[in-house]
Coordinates of C-alpha atoms in Angstrom, one line a residue:
X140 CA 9.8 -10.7 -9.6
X141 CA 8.0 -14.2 -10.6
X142 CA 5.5 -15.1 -8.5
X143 CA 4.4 -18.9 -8.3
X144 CA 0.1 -17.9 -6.6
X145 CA -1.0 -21.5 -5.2
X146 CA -4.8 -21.7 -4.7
X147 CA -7.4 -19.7 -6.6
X148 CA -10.2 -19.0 -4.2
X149 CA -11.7 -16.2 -3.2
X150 CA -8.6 -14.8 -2.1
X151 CA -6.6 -16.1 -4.7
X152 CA -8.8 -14.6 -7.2
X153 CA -8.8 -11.5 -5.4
X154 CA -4.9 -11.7 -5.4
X155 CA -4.8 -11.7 -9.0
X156 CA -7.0 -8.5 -9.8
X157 CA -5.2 -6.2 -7.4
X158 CA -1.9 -7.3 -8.6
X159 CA -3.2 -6.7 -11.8
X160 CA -3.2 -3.0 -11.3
X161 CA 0.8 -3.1 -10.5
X162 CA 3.8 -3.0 -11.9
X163 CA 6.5 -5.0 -9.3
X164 CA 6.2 -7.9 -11.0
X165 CA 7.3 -9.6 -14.5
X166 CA 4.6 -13.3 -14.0
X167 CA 2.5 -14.6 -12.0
X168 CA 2.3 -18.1 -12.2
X169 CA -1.8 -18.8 -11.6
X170 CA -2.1 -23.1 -9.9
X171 CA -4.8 -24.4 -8.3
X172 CA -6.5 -28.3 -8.2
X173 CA -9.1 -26.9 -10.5
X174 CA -7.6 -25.6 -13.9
X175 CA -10.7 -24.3 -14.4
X176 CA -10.8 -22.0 -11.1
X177 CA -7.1 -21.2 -12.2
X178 CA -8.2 -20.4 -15.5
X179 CA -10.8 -18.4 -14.9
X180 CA -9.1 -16.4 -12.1
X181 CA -6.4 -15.6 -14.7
X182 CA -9.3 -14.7 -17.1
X183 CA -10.7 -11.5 -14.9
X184 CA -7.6 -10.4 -14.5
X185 CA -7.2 -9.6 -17.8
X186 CA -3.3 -9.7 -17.6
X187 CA -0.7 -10.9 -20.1
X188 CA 1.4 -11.8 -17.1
X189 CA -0.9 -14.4 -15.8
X190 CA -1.1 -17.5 -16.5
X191 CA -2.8 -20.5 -15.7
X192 CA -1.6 -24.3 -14.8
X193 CA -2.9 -27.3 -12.3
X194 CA -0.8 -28.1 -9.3
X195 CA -1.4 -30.1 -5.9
X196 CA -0.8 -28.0 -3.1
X197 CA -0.4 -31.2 -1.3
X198 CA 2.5 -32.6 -3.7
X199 CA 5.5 -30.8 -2.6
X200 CA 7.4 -32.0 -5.2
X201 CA 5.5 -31.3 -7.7
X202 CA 5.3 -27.6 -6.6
X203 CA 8.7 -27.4 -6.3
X204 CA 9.2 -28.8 -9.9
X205 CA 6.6 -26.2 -11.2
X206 CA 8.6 -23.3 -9.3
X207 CA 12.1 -24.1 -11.0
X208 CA 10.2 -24.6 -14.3
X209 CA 8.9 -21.0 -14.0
X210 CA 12.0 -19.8 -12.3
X211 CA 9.3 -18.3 -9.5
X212 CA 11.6 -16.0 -6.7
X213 CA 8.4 -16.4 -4.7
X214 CA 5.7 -18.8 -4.0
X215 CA 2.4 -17.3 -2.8
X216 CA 0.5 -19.7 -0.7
X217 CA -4.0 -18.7 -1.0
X218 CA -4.8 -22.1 -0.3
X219 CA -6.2 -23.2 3.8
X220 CA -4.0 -24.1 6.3
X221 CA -3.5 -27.5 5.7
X222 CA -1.2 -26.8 3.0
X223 CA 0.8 -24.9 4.5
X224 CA 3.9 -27.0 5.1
X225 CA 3.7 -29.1 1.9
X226 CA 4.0 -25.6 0.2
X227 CA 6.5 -24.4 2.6
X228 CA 8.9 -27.1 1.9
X229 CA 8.2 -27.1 -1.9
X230 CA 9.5 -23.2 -1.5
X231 CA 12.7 -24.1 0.9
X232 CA 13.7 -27.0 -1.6
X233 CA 13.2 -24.4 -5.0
X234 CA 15.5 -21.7 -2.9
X235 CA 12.1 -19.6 -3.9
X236 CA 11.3 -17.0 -1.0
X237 CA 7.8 -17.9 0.9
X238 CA 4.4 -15.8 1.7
X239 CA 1.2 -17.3 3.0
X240 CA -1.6 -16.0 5.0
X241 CA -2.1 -18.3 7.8
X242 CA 0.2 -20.5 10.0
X243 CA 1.1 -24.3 10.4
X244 CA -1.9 -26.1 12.2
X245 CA -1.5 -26.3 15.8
X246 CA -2.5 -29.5 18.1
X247 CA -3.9 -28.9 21.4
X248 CA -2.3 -30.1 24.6
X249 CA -3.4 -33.8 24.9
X250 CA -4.1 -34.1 29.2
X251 CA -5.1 -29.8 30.0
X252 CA -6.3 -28.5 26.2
X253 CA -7.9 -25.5 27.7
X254 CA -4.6 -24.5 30.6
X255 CA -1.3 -25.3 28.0
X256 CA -0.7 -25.6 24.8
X257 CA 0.5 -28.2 23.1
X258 CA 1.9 -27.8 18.9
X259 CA 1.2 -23.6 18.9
X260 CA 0.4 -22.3 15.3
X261 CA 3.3 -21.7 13.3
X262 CA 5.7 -24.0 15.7
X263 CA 6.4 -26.5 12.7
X264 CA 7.5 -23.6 10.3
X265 CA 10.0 -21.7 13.0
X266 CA 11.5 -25.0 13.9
X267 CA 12.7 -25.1 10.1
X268 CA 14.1 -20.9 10.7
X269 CA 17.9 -22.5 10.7
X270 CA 17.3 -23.9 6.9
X271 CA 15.7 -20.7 5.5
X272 CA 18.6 -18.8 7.1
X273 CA 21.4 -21.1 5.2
X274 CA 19.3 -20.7 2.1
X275 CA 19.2 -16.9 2.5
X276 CA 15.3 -17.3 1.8
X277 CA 12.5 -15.4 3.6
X278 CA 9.6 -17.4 4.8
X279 CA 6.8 -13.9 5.9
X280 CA 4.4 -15.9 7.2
X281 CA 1.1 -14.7 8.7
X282 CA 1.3 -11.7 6.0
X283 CA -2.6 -11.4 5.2
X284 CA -4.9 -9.0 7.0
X285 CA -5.4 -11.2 10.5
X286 CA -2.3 -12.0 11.0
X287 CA -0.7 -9.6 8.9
X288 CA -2.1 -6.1 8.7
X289 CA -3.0 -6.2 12.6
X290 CA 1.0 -7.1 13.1
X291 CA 2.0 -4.5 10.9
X292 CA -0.3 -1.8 13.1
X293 CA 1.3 -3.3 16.4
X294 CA 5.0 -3.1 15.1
X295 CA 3.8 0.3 14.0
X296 CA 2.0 1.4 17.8
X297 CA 5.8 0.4 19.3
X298 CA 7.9 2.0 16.9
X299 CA 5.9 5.5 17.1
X300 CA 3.1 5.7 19.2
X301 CA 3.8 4.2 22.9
X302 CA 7.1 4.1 25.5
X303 CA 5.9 1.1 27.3
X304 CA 2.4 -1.6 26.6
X305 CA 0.6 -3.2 29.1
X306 CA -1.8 -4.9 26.5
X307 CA -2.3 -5.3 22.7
X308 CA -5.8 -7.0 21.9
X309 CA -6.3 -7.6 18.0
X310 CA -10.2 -6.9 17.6
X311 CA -11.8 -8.4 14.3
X312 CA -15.9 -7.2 14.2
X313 CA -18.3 -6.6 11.1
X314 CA -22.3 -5.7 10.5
X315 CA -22.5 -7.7 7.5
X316 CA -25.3 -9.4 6.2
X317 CA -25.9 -11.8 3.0
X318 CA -29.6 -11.6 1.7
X319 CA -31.0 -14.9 1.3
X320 CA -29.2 -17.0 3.9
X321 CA -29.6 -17.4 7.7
X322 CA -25.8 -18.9 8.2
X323 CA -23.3 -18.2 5.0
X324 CA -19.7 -17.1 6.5
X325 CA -18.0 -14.6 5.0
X326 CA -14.9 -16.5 5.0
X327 CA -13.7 -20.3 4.7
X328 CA -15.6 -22.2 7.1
X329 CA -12.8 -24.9 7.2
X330 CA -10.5 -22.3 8.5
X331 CA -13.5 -20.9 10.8
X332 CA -14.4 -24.1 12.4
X333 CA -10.1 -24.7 12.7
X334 CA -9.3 -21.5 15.0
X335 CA -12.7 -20.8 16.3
X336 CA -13.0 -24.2 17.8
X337 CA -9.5 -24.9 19.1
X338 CA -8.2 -23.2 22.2
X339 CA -7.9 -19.4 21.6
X340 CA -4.1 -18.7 22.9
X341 CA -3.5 -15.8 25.0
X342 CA 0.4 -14.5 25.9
X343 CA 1.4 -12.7 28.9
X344 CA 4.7 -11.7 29.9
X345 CA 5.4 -12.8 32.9
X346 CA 3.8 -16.3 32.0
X347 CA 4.1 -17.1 28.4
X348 CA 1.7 -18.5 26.1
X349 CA -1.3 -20.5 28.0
X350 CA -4.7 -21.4 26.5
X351 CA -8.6 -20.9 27.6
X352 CA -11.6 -22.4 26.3
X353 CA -13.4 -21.4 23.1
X354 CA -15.2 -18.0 23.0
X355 CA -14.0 -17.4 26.7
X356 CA -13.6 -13.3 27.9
X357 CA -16.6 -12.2 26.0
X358 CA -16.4 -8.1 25.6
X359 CA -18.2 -5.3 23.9
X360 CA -16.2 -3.4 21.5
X361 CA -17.6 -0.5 19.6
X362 CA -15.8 -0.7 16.0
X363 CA -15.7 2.2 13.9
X364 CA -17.3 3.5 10.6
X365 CA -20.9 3.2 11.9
X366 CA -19.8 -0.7 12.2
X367 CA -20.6 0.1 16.0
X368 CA -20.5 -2.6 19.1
X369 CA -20.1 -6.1 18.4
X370 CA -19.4 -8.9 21.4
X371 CA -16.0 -10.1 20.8
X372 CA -15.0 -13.6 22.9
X373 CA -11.2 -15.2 22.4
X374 CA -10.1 -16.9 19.5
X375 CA -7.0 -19.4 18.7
X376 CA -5.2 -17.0 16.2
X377 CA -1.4 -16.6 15.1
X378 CA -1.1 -13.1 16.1
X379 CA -1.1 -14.0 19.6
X380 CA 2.1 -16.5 18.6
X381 CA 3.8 -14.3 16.3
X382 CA 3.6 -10.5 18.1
X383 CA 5.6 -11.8 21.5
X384 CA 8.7 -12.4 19.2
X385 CA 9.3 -9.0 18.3
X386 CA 6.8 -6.4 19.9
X387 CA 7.2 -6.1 23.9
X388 CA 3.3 -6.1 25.9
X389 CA 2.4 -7.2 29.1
X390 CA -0.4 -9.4 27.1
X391 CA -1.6 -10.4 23.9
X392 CA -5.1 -11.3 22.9
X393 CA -7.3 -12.1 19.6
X394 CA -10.6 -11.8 20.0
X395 CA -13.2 -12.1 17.2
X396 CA -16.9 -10.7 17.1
X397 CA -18.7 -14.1 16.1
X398 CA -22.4 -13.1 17.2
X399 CA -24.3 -15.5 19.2
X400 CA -26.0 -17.3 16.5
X401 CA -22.5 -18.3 14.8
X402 CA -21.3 -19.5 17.8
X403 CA -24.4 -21.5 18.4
X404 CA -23.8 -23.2 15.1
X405 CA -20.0 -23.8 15.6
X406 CA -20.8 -25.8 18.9
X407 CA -23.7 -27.8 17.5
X408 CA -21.4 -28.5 14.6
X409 CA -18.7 -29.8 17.6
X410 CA -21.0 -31.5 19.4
X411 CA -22.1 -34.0 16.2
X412 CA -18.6 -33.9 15.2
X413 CA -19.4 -32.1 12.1
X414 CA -16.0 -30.3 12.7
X415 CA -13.7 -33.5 12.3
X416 CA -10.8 -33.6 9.6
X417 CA -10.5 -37.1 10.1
X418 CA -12.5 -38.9 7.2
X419 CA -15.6 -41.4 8.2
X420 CA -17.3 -44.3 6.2
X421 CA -20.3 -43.6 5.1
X422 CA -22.2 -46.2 3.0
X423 CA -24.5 -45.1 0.0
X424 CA -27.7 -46.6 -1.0
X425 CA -26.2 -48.9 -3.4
X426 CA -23.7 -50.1 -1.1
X427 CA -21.0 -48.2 -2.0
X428 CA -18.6 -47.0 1.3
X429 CA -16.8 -44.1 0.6
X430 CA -14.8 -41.9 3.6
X431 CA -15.1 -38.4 3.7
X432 CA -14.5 -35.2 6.0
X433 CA -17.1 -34.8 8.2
X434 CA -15.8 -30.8 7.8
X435 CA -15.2 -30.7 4.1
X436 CA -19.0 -32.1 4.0
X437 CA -20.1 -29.0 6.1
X438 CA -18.0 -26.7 3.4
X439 CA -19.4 -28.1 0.9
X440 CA -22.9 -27.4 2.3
X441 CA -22.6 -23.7 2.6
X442 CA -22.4 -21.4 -0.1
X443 CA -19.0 -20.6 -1.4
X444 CA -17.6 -17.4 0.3
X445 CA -16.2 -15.9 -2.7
X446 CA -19.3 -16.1 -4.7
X447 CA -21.9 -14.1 -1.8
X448 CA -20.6 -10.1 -2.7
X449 CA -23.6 -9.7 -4.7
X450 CA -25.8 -10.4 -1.5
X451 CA -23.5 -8.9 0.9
X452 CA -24.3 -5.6 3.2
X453 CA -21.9 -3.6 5.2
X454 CA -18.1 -3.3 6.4
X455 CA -15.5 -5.3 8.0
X456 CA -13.0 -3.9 10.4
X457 CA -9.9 -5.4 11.5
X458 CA -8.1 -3.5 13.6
X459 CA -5.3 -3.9 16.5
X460 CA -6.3 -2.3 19.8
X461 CA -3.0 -0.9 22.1
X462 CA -2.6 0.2 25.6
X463 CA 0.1 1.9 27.5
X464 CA 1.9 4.7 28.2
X465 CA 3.6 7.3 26.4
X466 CA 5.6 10.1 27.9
X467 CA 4.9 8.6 30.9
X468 CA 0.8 9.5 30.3
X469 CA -1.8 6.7 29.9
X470 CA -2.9 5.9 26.2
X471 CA -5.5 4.1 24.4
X472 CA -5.3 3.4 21.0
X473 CA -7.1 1.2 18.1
X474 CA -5.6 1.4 14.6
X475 CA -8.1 -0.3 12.1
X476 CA -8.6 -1.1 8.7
X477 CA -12.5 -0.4 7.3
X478 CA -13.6 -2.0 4.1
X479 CA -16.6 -1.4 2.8
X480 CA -18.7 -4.5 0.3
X481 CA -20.0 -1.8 -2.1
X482 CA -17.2 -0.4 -2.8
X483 CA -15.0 -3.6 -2.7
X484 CA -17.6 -5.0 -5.1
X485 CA -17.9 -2.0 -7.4
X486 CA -13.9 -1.5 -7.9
X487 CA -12.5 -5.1 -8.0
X488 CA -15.8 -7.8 -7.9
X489 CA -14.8 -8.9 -4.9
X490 CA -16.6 -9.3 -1.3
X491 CA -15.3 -7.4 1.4
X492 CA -13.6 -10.2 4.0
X493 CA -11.9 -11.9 1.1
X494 CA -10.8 -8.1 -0.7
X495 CA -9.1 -7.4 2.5
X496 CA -7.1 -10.2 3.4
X497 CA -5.6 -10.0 -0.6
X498 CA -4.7 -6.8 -0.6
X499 CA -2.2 -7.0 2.0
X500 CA 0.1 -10.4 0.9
X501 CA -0.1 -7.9 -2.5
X502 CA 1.4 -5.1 -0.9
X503 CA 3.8 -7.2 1.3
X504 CA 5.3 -8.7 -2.0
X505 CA 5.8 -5.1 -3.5
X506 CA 8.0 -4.2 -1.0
X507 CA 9.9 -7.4 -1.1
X508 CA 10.7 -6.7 -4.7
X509 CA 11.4 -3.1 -4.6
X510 CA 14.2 -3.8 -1.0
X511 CA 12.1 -2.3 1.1
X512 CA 11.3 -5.2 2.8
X513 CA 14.7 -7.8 2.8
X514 CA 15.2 -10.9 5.2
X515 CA 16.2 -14.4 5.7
X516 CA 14.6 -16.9 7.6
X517 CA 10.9 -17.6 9.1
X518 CA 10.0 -13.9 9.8
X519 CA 6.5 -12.3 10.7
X520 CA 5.3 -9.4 9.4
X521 CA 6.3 -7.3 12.9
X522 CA 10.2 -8.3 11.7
X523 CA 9.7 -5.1 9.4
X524 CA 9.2 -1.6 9.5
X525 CA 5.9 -1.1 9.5
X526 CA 5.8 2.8 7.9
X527 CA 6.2 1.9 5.0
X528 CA 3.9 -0.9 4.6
X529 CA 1.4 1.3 5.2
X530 CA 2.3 4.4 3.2
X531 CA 1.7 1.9 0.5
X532 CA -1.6 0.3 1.5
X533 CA -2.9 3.5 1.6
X534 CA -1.5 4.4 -2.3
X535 CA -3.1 1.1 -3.1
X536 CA -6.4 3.1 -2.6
X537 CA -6.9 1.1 1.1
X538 CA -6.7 4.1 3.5
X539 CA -5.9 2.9 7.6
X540 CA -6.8 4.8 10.6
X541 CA -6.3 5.3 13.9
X542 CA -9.0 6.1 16.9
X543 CA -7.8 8.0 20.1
X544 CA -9.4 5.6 22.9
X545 CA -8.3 7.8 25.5
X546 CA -6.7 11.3 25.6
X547 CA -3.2 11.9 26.1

């Protein structure tokens, strides 16, 4: 397999050292804006099969020249959502198969934002499914840890563990801290600001996919490993738009455990329009006007996620919580995925958040290249079996696990 890796962030870079560890594939093509971030994410991974080369994840045809040039079978989006569909054509056009981590950008409903929903996540890439089929391409989209992982788990819970859901509720919580700031997320802050500030979506079967408003249904969840209970309050996220497709439930719900104080600062943030895409004119003190982001000004401001393990405390847990019945008994279930920043730090140099979400497009590719995993067209990661996608997480060195809520 030759892998075409588009964006060197902290993902990205964390990409590249656990692949580095594997034997799947024969190149790994290494592009980013920034050479320089290419270069050096190629560097700690200490690979012959890497290498480095400058690409605009916003020039589709320039990524599609680069992935016939290097004869990639696979183009590994790491870059934020905006790029999704520039990459996602570039892939469809180079017949190259298609992975990223997060969806198309949605658009909320223009009259009733917080009742219906207007362009859902992913809609743009599943309205091109006919293409990918005729190509005989897979496009696995929504294959990092949340999306990803969590679908995996809920494929899993209704292959082997329930007859019949009533609910599945992905839960995302942490207790980590970064010395020296009083606000420094974990995780992209342009994609934070994107799903944490639109409408979360919720599904239900018996009326589809409706919307709510931001941080609505707040709830105490007790998350494992000592992490313990963190308030959790709904979130726009593409699980919620890519389980109903293949997994049967009553309901389906993302909710995230922000903390107060983050959510104080995302709705200041909105309320100054801090979280607008759309650039501004703002005019220096020698007169010179310039438009910019107001959000890639906030980004810019904050400390860059990859670069905080060093000052990072604690675990993240993402996790997919299930219930229903099974032999006609009530069951509770949450099947979760603990990573701990001291150990993520010691073994790879990487922060927890931004370990986690890597390891599991890593994995995904694996079994892509081995048959395990086949398919054409837009696919989600529930489309698969979910054993042994797991099996082989855990012979990463990534153990999952699974907490009886309720008795059987």
């Amino acid at each position: 397999m030759r892998i075409l890796l588009v964006g060197t962030g902290g993902v990205g870079t964390a990409i590249t050292r656990i692949a580095a560890r594997r034997d799947f594939f024969e190149r790994m093509v290494v592009a980013d804006y920034d050479l320089a971030r290419a270069e050096a994410a190629v560097a700690t991974a200490g690979d012959r099969r890497f290498t480095a080369t400058r690409v605009d994840a916003s020039d589709e045809e320039a990524v599609a020249r680069l992935l016939a040039a290097e004869r990639c079978d696979v183009l590994l989006n790491a870059t934020d959502p905006r790029f999704v569909m520039p990459l996602f054509r570039a892939a469809h056009t180079a017949r190259a198969h298609y992975l990223d981590m997060a969806m198309s950008l949605s658009r909320p409903h223009p009259d009733l934002p917080y009742e219906q929903t207007g362009t859902k996540l992913g809609d743009e890439q599943f309205a091109l499914d006919d293409r990918w089929r005729q190509t005989g391409r897979l496009a696995l989209v929504g294959m990092g840890v949340e999306p990803g992982l969590s679908d995996v788990f809920a494929r899993y819970a209704a292959d082997e563990l329930f007859d019949t859901i009533e609910e599945i509720g992905v839960r995302d919580g942490a207790n980590l801290t970064v010395d020296g700031y009083d606000f420094a997320p974990s995780f992209s802050i342009w994609t934070t600001i994107e799903e944490c500030l639109n409408p979360p979506v919720v599904h239900e079967a018996d009326r589809g996919w409706f919307t709510t408003a931001p941080f609505s249904e707040p709830e105490v969840f007790d998350f494992p490993e000592g992490i313990g209970p963190v308030e959790c309050v709904n979130v726009e996220h593409e699980e919620v738009l890519l389980i109903p497709r293949w997994v049967k439930a009553g309901r389906v719900t993302f909710k995230y455990g922000l903390g107060e104080e983050f959510i104080t600062a995302l709705r200041v943030l909105h309320q100054i329009g801090l979280d607008r895409t759309d650039p501004v004119t703002v005019t220096a003190k020698d007169g010179t006007r310039v438009e910019v982001s107001p959000r890639d000004v906030v980004a810019a401001c904050l400390p860059d996620p990859a670069g905080l393990g060093d000052r990072m405390h604690g675990k993240t847990c993402a996790g997919t919580w299930v219930r229903g019945t099974r032999e006609g008994r009530p069951r509770e279930i949450y099947l979760y995925h603990v990573v701990d920043n001291a150990w993520s730090m010691q073994e790879y140099g990487c922060q927890a958040v931004v370990w986690q979400t890597a390891v599991n497009p890593v994995v995904a590719l694996e079994l892509i290249a081995n048959g395990t995993w086949s398919g054409a067209g837009v696919l989600g990661p529930e489309a698969f079996p979910p054993r042994p996608f797991l099996d082989l997480l855990t012979a990463y060195g990534s153990p999952w696990g699974i907490r009886e809520q309720q008795s059987v």
